[in-house]
Coordinates of C-alpha atoms in Angstrom, one line a residue:
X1 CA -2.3 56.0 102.9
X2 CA -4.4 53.2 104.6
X3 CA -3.0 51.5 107.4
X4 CA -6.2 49.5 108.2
X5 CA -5.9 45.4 107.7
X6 CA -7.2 44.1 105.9
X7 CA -5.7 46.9 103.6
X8 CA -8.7 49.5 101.9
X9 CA -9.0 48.9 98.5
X10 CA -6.6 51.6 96.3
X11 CA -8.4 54.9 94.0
X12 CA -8.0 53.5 91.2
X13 CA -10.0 50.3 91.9
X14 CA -13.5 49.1 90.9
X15 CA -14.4 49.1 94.4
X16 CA -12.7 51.9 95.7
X17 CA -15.8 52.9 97.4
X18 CA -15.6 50.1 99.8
X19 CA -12.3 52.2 101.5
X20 CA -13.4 53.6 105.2
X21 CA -14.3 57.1 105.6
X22 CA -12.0 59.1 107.4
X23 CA -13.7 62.4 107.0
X24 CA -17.3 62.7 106.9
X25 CA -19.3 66.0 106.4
X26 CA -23.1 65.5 105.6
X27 CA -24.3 69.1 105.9
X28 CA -21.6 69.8 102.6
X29 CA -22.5 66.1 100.8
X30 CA -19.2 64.4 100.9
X31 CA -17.2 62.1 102.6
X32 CA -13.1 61.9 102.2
X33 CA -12.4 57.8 102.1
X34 CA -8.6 56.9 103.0
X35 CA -7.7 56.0 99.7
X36 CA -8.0 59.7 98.9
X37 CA -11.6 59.6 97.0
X38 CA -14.1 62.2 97.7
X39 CA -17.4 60.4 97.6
X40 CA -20.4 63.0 97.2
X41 CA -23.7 62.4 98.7
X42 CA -25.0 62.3 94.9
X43 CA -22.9 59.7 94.0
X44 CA -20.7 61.3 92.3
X45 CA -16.8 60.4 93.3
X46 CA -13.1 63.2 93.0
X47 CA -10.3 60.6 92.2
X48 CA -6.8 61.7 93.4
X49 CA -5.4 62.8 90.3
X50 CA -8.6 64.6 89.6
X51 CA -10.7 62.4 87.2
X52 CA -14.2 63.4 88.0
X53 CA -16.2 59.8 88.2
X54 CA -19.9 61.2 87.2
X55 CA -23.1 60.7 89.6
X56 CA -24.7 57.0 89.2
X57 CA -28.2 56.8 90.3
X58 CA -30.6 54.2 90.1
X59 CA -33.2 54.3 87.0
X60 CA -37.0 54.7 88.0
X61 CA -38.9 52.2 86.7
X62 CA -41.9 53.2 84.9

């Protein structure tokens, strides 16, 4: 799906995050990247074949 050049990096990649957005829609919490991901504002990712990646946020230190 991504035309861009350097070429986005695919779904199924560690750093599939680093794709651009294409679709962005803060007031709902997500973000649609070109390689297909939906990227939620709580870090939490929808892969294309729709493998839920679970939220990853950062531990409080004590």
């Amino acid at each position: 799906m991504c035309t861009h050049r350097p070429t986005c990096p695919t779904a199924d990649s560690p750093d599939r995050e680093a794709a651009r957005t294409i679709a962005s829609h803060p007031e709902q919490g997500w973000s649609l990247l070109c390689n297909s991901v939906l990227v939620f504002e709580d870090t939490g990712e929808l892969l294309p074949d729709g493998q839920i990646i679970a939220p990853r946020r950062p531990r409080v230190a004590v």
